[in-house]
Structures are given as structure tokens and as C-alpha cells.
XYZ file of C-alpha atoms in Angstrom:
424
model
C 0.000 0.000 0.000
C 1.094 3.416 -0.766
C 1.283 5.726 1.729
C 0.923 9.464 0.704
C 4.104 10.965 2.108
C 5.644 8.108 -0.517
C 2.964 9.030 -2.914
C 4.242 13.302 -2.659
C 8.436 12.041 -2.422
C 7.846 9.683 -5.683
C 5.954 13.113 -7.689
C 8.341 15.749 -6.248
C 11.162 13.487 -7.723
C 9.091 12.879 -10.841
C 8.928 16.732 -11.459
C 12.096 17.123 -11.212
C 13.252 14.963 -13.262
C 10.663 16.803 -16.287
C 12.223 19.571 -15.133
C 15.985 18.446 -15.440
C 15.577 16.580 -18.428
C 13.887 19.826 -20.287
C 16.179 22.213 -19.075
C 19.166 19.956 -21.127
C 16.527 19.393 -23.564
C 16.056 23.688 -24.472
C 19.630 25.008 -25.026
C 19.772 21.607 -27.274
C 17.158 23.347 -29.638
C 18.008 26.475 -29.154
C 21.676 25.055 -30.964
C 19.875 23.934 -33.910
C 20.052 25.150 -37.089
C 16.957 27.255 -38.740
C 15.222 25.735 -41.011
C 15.831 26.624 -44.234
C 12.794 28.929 -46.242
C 10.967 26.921 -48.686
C 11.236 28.313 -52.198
C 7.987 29.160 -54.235
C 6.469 28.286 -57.390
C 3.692 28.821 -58.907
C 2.638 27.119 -62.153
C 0.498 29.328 -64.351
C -0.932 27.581 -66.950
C -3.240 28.932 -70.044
C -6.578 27.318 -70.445
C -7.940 29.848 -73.212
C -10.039 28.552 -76.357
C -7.349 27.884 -78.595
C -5.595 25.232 -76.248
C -8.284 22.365 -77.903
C -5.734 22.894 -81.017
C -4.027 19.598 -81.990
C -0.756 20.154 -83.193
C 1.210 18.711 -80.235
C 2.473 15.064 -80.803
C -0.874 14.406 -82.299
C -2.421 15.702 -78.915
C -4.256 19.023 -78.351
C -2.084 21.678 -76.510
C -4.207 21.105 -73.218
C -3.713 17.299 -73.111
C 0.473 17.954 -73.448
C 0.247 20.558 -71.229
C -2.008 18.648 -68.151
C 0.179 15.479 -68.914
C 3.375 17.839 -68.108
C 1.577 18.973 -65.307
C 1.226 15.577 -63.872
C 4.929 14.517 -64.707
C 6.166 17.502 -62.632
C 3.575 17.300 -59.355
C 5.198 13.678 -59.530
C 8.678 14.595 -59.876
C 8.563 17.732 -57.561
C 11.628 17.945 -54.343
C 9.703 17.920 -51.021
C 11.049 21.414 -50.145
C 9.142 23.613 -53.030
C 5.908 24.919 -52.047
C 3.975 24.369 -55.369
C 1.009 26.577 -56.600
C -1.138 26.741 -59.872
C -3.303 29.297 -61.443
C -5.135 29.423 -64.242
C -6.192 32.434 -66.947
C -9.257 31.803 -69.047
C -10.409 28.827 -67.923
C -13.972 29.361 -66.572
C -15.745 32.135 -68.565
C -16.987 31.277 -72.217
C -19.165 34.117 -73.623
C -17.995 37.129 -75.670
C -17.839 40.162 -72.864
C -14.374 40.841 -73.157
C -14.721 42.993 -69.527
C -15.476 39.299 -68.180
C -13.079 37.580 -69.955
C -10.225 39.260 -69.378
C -10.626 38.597 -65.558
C -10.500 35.497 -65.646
C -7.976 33.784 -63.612
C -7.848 32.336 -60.375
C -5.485 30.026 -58.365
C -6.477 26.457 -58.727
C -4.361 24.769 -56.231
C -2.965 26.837 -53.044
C 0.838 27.127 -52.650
C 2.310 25.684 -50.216
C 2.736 21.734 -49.165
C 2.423 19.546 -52.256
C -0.534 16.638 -51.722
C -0.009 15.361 -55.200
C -3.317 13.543 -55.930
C -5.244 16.770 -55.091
C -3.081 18.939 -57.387
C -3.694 16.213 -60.180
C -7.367 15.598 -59.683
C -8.176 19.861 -59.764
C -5.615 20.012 -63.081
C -8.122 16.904 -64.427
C -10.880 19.222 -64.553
C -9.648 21.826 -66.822
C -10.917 22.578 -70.625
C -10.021 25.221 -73.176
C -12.616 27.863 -72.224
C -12.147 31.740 -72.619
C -10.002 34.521 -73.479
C -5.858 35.016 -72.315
C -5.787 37.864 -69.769
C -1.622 37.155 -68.964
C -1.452 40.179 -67.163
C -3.807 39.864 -64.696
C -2.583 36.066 -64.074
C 0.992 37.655 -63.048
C -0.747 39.693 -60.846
C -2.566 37.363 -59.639
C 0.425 35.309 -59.389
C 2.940 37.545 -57.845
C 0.185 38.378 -54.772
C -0.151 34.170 -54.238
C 3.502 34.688 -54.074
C 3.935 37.214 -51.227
C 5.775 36.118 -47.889
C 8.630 34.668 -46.500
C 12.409 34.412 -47.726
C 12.838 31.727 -50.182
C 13.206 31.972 -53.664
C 10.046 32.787 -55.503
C 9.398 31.631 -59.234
C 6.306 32.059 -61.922
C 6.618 29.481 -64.742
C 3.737 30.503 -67.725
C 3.237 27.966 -70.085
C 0.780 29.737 -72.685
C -0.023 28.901 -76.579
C -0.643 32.876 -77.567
C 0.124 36.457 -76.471
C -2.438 38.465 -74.109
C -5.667 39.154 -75.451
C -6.892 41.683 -72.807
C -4.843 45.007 -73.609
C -3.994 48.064 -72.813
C -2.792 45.706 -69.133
C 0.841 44.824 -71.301
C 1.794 41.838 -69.883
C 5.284 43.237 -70.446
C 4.847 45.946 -68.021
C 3.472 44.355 -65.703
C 6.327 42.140 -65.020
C 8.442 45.468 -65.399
C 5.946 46.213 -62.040
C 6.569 43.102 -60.729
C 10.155 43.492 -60.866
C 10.207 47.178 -59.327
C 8.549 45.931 -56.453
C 12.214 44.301 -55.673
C 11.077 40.887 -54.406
C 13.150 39.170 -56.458
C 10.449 37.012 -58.298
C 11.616 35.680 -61.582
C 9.071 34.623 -64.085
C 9.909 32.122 -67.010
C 7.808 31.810 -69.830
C 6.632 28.653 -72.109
C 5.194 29.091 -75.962
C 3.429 26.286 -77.130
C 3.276 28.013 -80.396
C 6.300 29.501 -82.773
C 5.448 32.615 -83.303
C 7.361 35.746 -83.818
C 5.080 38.329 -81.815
C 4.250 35.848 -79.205
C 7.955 34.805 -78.861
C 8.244 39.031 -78.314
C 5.925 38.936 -75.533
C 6.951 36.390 -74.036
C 10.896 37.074 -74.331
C 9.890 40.778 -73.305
C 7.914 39.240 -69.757
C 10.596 36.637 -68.754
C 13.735 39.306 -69.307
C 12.476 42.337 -67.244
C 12.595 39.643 -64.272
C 15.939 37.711 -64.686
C 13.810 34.912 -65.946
C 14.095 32.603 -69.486
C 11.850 32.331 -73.028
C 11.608 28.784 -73.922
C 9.944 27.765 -76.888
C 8.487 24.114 -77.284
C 7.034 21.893 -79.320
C 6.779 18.431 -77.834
C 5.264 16.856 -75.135
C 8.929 15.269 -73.944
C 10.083 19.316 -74.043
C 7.408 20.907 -71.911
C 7.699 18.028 -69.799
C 11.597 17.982 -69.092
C 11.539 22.699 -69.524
C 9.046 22.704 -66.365
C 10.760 20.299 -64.411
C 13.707 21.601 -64.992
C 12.551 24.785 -63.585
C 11.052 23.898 -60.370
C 14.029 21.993 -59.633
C 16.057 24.918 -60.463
C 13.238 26.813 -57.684
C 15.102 24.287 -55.119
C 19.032 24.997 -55.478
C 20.577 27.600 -53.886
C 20.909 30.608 -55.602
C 23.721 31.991 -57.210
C 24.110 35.342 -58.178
C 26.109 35.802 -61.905
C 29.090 37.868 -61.618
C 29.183 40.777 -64.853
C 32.438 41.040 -66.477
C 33.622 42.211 -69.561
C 35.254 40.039 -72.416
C 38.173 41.860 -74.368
C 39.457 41.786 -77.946
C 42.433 40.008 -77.226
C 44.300 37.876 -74.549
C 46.382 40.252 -73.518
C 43.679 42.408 -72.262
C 41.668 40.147 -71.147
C 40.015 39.773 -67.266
C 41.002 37.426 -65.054
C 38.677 34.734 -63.830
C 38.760 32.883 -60.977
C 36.136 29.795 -60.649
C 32.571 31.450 -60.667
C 29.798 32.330 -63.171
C 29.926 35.117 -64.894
C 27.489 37.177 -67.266
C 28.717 39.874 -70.801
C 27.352 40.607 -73.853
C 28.644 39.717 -77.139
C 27.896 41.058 -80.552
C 26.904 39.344 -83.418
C 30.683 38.799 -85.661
C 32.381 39.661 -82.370
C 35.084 37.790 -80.119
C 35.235 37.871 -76.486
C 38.634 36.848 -74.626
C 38.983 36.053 -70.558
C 41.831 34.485 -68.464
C 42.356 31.961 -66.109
C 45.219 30.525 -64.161
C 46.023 26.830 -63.823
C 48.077 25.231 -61.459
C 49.719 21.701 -62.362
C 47.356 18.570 -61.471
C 43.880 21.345 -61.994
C 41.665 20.758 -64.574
C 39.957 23.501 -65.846
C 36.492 23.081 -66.731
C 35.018 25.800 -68.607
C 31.604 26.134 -70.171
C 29.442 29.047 -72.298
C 25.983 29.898 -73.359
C 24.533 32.269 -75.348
C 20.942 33.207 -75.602
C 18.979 34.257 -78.966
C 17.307 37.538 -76.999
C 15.804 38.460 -80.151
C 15.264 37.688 -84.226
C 18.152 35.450 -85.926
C 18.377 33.314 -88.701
C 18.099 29.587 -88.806
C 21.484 28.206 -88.835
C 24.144 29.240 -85.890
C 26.616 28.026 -83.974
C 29.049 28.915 -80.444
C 33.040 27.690 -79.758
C 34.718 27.977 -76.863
C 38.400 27.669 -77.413
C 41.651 27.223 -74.795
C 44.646 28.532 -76.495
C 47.835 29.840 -74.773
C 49.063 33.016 -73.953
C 51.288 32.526 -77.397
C 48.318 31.540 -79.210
C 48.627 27.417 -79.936
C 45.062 26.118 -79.096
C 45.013 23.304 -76.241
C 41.072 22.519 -76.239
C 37.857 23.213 -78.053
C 34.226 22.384 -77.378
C 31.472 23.517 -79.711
C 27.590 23.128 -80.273
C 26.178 23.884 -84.294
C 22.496 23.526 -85.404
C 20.225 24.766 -87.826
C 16.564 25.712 -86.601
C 15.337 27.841 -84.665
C 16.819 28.043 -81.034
C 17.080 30.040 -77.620
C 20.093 29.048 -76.144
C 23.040 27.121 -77.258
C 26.322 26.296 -74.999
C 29.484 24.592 -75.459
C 32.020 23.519 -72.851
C 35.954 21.815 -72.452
C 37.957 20.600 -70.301
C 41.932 20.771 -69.714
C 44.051 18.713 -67.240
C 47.100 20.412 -66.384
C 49.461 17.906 -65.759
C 51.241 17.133 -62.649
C 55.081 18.688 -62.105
C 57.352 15.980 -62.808
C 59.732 14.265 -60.200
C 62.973 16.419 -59.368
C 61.230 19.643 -59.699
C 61.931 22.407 -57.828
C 60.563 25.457 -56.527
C 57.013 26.864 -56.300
C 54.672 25.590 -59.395
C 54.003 27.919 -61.470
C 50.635 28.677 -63.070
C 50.065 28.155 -66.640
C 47.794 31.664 -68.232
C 44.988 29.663 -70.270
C 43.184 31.828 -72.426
C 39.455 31.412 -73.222
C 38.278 32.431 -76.514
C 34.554 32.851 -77.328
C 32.990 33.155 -80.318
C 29.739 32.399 -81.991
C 28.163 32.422 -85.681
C 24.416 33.942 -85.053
C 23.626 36.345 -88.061
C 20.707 38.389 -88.215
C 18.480 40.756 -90.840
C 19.963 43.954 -91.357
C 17.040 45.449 -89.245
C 17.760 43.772 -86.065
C 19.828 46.154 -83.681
C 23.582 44.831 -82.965
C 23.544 46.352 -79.207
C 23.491 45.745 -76.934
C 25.209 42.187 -77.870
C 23.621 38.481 -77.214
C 23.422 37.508 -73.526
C 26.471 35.318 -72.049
C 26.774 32.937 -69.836
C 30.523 31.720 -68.583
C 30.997 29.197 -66.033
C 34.357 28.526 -64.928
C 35.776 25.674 -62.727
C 39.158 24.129 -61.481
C 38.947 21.189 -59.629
C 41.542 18.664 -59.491
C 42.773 17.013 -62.162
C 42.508 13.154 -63.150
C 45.215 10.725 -61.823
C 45.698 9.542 -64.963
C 45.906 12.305 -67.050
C 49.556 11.992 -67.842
C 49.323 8.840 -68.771
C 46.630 9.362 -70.849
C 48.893 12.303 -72.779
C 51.429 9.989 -73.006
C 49.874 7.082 -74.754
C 48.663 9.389 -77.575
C 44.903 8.817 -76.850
C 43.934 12.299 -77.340
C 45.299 12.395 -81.022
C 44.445 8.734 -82.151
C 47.248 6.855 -82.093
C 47.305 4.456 -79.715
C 43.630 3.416 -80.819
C 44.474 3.440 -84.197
C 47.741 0.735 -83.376
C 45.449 -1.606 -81.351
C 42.824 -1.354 -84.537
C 45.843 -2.691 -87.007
C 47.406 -5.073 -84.782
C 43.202 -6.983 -84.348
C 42.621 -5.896 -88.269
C 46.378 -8.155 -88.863
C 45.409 -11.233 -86.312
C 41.804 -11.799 -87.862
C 43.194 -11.573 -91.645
C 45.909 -14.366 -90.361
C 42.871 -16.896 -88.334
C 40.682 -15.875 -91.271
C 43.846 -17.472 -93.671
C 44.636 -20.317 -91.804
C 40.901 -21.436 -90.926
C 40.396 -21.052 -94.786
C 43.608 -23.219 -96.073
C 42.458 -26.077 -93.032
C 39.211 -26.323 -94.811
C 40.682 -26.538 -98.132
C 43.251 -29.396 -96.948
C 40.142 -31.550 -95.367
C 37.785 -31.029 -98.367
C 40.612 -32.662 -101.070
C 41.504 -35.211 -98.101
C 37.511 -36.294 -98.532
């Protein structure tokens, strides 16, 4: 039987045990790290008459573009908050004063439950008019709050139908409000003034035109984007290419943004030490009206001018961005070396063959994008150099010596048969 002086000793030593193990238990939390802010997107997708069009894979532009939908809710990181929002998708008559209000958020953002952001994207038909300015509006206010990264992605099949609101200047607005919200824009349709538009809404935020055609594109573009809603951003670096080596910045590893005009050159440093590899890689964005064919090279040459390494990306059709990387391992300092290595001046030469109507303006030049890397270099690398693999050789030898052992099996087999068939 328990007594109640017992009964009191056994809770007093009960409470104070709570009371030890929370006092541990508080400066333990208060150690922690803060959680990270979840980034933000917010999917806004065009649901306007002419998405019933079939000229998608066979498909109408809705079906691709709600079977992209469903790829990305399934592929979507944990951390994004994911939204969607629709323009044009609920009011069918003529009164373009209706119409051209006509958007609302379909699915909240915030904590993904998949099978409810698939069964309200389901539901959706081509309906109404395309009021893209209100929808970034819209957008941009479902946005507001907290610190992480913030991205619209607008996957539309036509430009805005509900002027004088100019989509373009209202992501010009958007922009000036300095929340840092970047807005990326899809075309389901290849067309010069909606290309315009759309080029003219995703620049004045930092964000990217992407034209597609295919369900595999629009699939792999909006993925591509929400994942990018995830990483941790990094903020390009301008520089400013020069005419020659000589003059020519120094870059350390990093990414860097310049402009480059159509027929022009653009020249940049780097310093390698022996056993780094530098890894280098460019891109160069069609911000406006060029011809079919076109091409980018990014050469390694050194300070004397003998080329070390080239990478380069060609194509014909039309085309937003195109980018072209190398790599060069530095060897290692050989044995019985002395003093403090030295770094070898690599020079990085970039060029590209866009060409344009005489009417399209020259300045300022095509965006550029330059990453630069030097991480270090392959064990092997030597080795590699010194077999001749690079150039051929050694490939070429072990070719000849198999091509010369088969023809003398391939003789012998041949003359055995011969000496067994007269035999019989």
C-alpha cells in the first residue's frame, strides 16, 4: 500500500526529473540550425479557347500541357511549395470585360498533396479569353511572404488578349517591387510576336523564353525549372570580355554574365596550377530575331596563341540558347622539380556564328553565360597524354594489330578447310 508521504516524495522526484531533463533538452534546440525557407512556385498555366488545337504530338495543346503537369507534381523535391493558377479557364461568352478577368489560383501554394493537385488540373478545358497580365498579378500576390526563392513558370499557346494591361509591363511592375520574383515563360506556339511577348515578360525579371514543341520538351523545360526553384541561388558575376588575350580579365572559378555582338570575339583568363583541370563552359541566348542556322566555340589557347582545347555546339533551326564547354588537365610537375609551381595563363576564346536581318539592332550584344571551374585534375591524365589517346594513335595501333590477327585466323581457318575437303 502506498502511503501518501511516498505518494508526494515519488511526484516531487518525478517533477524534477521533467524539469531536469527539459532544461538539457532547451539550449539543445536552441543550438539547432533554422530551417531553411521553402522556395515558391507557382505554375500558371493557359486554359484559353485555342488550347483544344491539336498540333502537339498528335495531342491538343491542353492534353500535353495537363500530362506535363502531372509529370512535374510527380517529380517535384519535397522542399518547393507548389502553386497553380489558371487564366481563361472558366468564362466562355464574348464580354471581353469578363473575360479578361478570368484567372484564379487552382491549387494553393504551399505543401504539395499530389493527388489533389492532379485531380483539380483533371478538370480543366479550353474555355475563354488570355488575360496574362492579370494572371501575373494574380500570381505575384499568391507569391507574397517569407524568404525563399520565388518563381512564376507561364506555359501559354498565344500572347495576351486583354490590352492596354501589357503583360510586359506588368512584369516590369513586378520586378520594381524588388522581391526578387523571376518569371519564365513557355510558348506552345512559334510565333514571332508571341515569342516578343513572351521574351519581353521573362527578361524584365531575370527569368528565361523557352519555346516548345513536344510533349517530352514541356515536360523535361518545367521540371527543370522547379528543380532549379530548389538549389541555392547563385548570383552571376558581370564582367567584360576583351578583344584580345592580352587584355583580357582574369577569372577565378565562378559564373559570370557579358554581352557579345553578333561577328564579335570575347577573350577572358584563367590561371592553372599543375594537377587542376579547368572546366570551362558558355551559353549564349537568342534575346531576339536570328536566322536559322548558328553556332558557339569555346576555345583554350595559350598566352602565345597554340590552341590546347575546343568544345562547340552547331544547329540549324530555330533556337534560344546554345552552350558549349571543355575541359583541360594540367598535368602534374614531374619528379625532381623544384621550386614553387608555377601557373600556366589559359586563355578562353569565345565566339559564336548567329547572323541576323539587317534590321535587327547589334547592341546591346547576345546575352552570355561563362561558367568557370578548377577542380583537381585526373590521376591519370599523364598517362593518358602519353599514350597518344587524345590524337588517335594508340587506338588506331590496337585497330591494325586486331585488323592483322583476324586476316591471319581468317587465312589459316580457310587453307584447313581446303586441306580436309581434297583429303575427302
Amino acid at each position: 500500500m502506498i502511503t501518501r508521504k511516498r505518494l508526494t516524495t515519488g511526484v516531487g522526484i518525478a517533477l524534477a526529473t521533467l524539469a531536469a531533463g527539459l532544461g538539457t533538452a532547451i539550449p539543445a534546440a536552441a543550438d539547432e540550425a533554422p530551417a531553411a525557407p521553402s522556395p515558391k512556385v507557382e505554375l500558371v498555366l493557359d486554359v484559353s479557347g485555342s488550347m483544344r488545337t491539336r498540333d502537339i504530338d498528335g495531342q491538343s495543346r491542353m492534353a500535353a500541357a495537363k500530362q506535363a503537369f502531372n509529370d512535374v507534381l510527380d517529380a517535384a523535391p519535397e522542399e518547393v511549395h507548389l502553386g497553380i493558377r489558371t487564366l481563361g479557364a472558366d468564362y466562355p461568352g464574348e464580354d471581353r470585360k469578363v473575360g479578361c478577368k478570368d484567372t484564379k489560383q487552382l491549387y494553393p501554394v504551399g505543401p504539395l498533396d499530389r493527388t489533389e493537385a492532379k485531380a483539380a488540373v483533371a478538370t480543366l478545358a479550353p474555355t475563354g479569353f488570355t488575360p496574362i497580365g492579370p494572371a501575373l498579378l494574380g500570381a505575384a500576390d499568391d507569391l507574397e511572404g517569407g524568404d525563399g526563392s520565388r518563381r512564376i513558370v507561364l506555359i501559354t499557346d498565344g500572347e495576351d488578349t486583354c490590352g492596354p494591361l501589357d503583360p510586359c509591363e506588368v512584369a516590369r511592375e513586378i520586378a520594381a517591387r524588388g522581391t526578387h520574383l523571376v518569371v519564365d515563360t513557355l510558348g506552345l506556339v512559334p510565333n514571332a510576336k508571341i515569342r516578343q511577348q513572351l521574351t519581353c515578360i521573362a527578361e524584365a525579371t531575370g527569368g528565361t523564353y523557352t519555346a516548345v514543341q513536344h510533349k517530352d520538351e514541356l515536360s523535361g523545360r518545367v521540371k527543370q525549372l522547379v528543380d532549379r526553384a530548389a538549389e541555392p541561388v547563385v548570383t552571376p558575376v558581370a564582367t567584360e570580355g576583351a578583344g584580345s588575350c592580352s587584355a583580357a580579365p582574369e577569372l577565378g572559378p565562378g559564373l559570370y554574365t557579358d554581352r557579345e555582338k553578333i561577328g564579335e570575339h570575347r577573350w577572358y583568363r584563367v590561371d592553372v596550377l599543375p594537377g587542376q583541370e579547368l572546366r570551362a563552359s558558355a551559353s549564349v541566348a537568342a534575346d531576339r530575331a536570328v536566322d536559322d542556322d548558328y553556332g558557339v566555340l569555346l576555345r583554350a589557347v595559350t598566352v602565345h596563341g597554340r590552341e590546347i582545347v575546343r568544345g562547340s555546339e552547331a544547329g540549324t533551326g530555330r533556337t534560344d540558347v546554345i552552350s558549349s564547354g571543355l575541359r583541360y588537365p594540367k598535368p602534374e610537375l614531374e619528379d625532381g622539380d623544384d621550386g614553387k609551381p608555377a601557373a600556366e595563363t589559359v586563355c578562353l576564346q569565345l565566339a559564336h556564328s548567329f547572323s541576323a536581318p539587317a534590321s535587327v539592332k547589334r547592341s546591346p550584344g547576345l546575352p552570355v553565360e561563362l561558367t568557370v571551374d578548377l577542380v583537381d585534375g585526373p590521376d591519370n591524365a599523364s598517362d593518358v597524354a602519353a599514350l597518344g589517346l587524345g590524337r588517335g594513335w594508340w587506338l588506331l595501333g590496337v585497330l591494325v594489330l586486331t585488323g592483322l590477327v583476324a586476316g591471319l585466323l581468317t587465312g589459316w581457318i580457310s587453307r584447313w578447310h581446303v586441306a580436309v575437303w581434297r583429303t575427302n
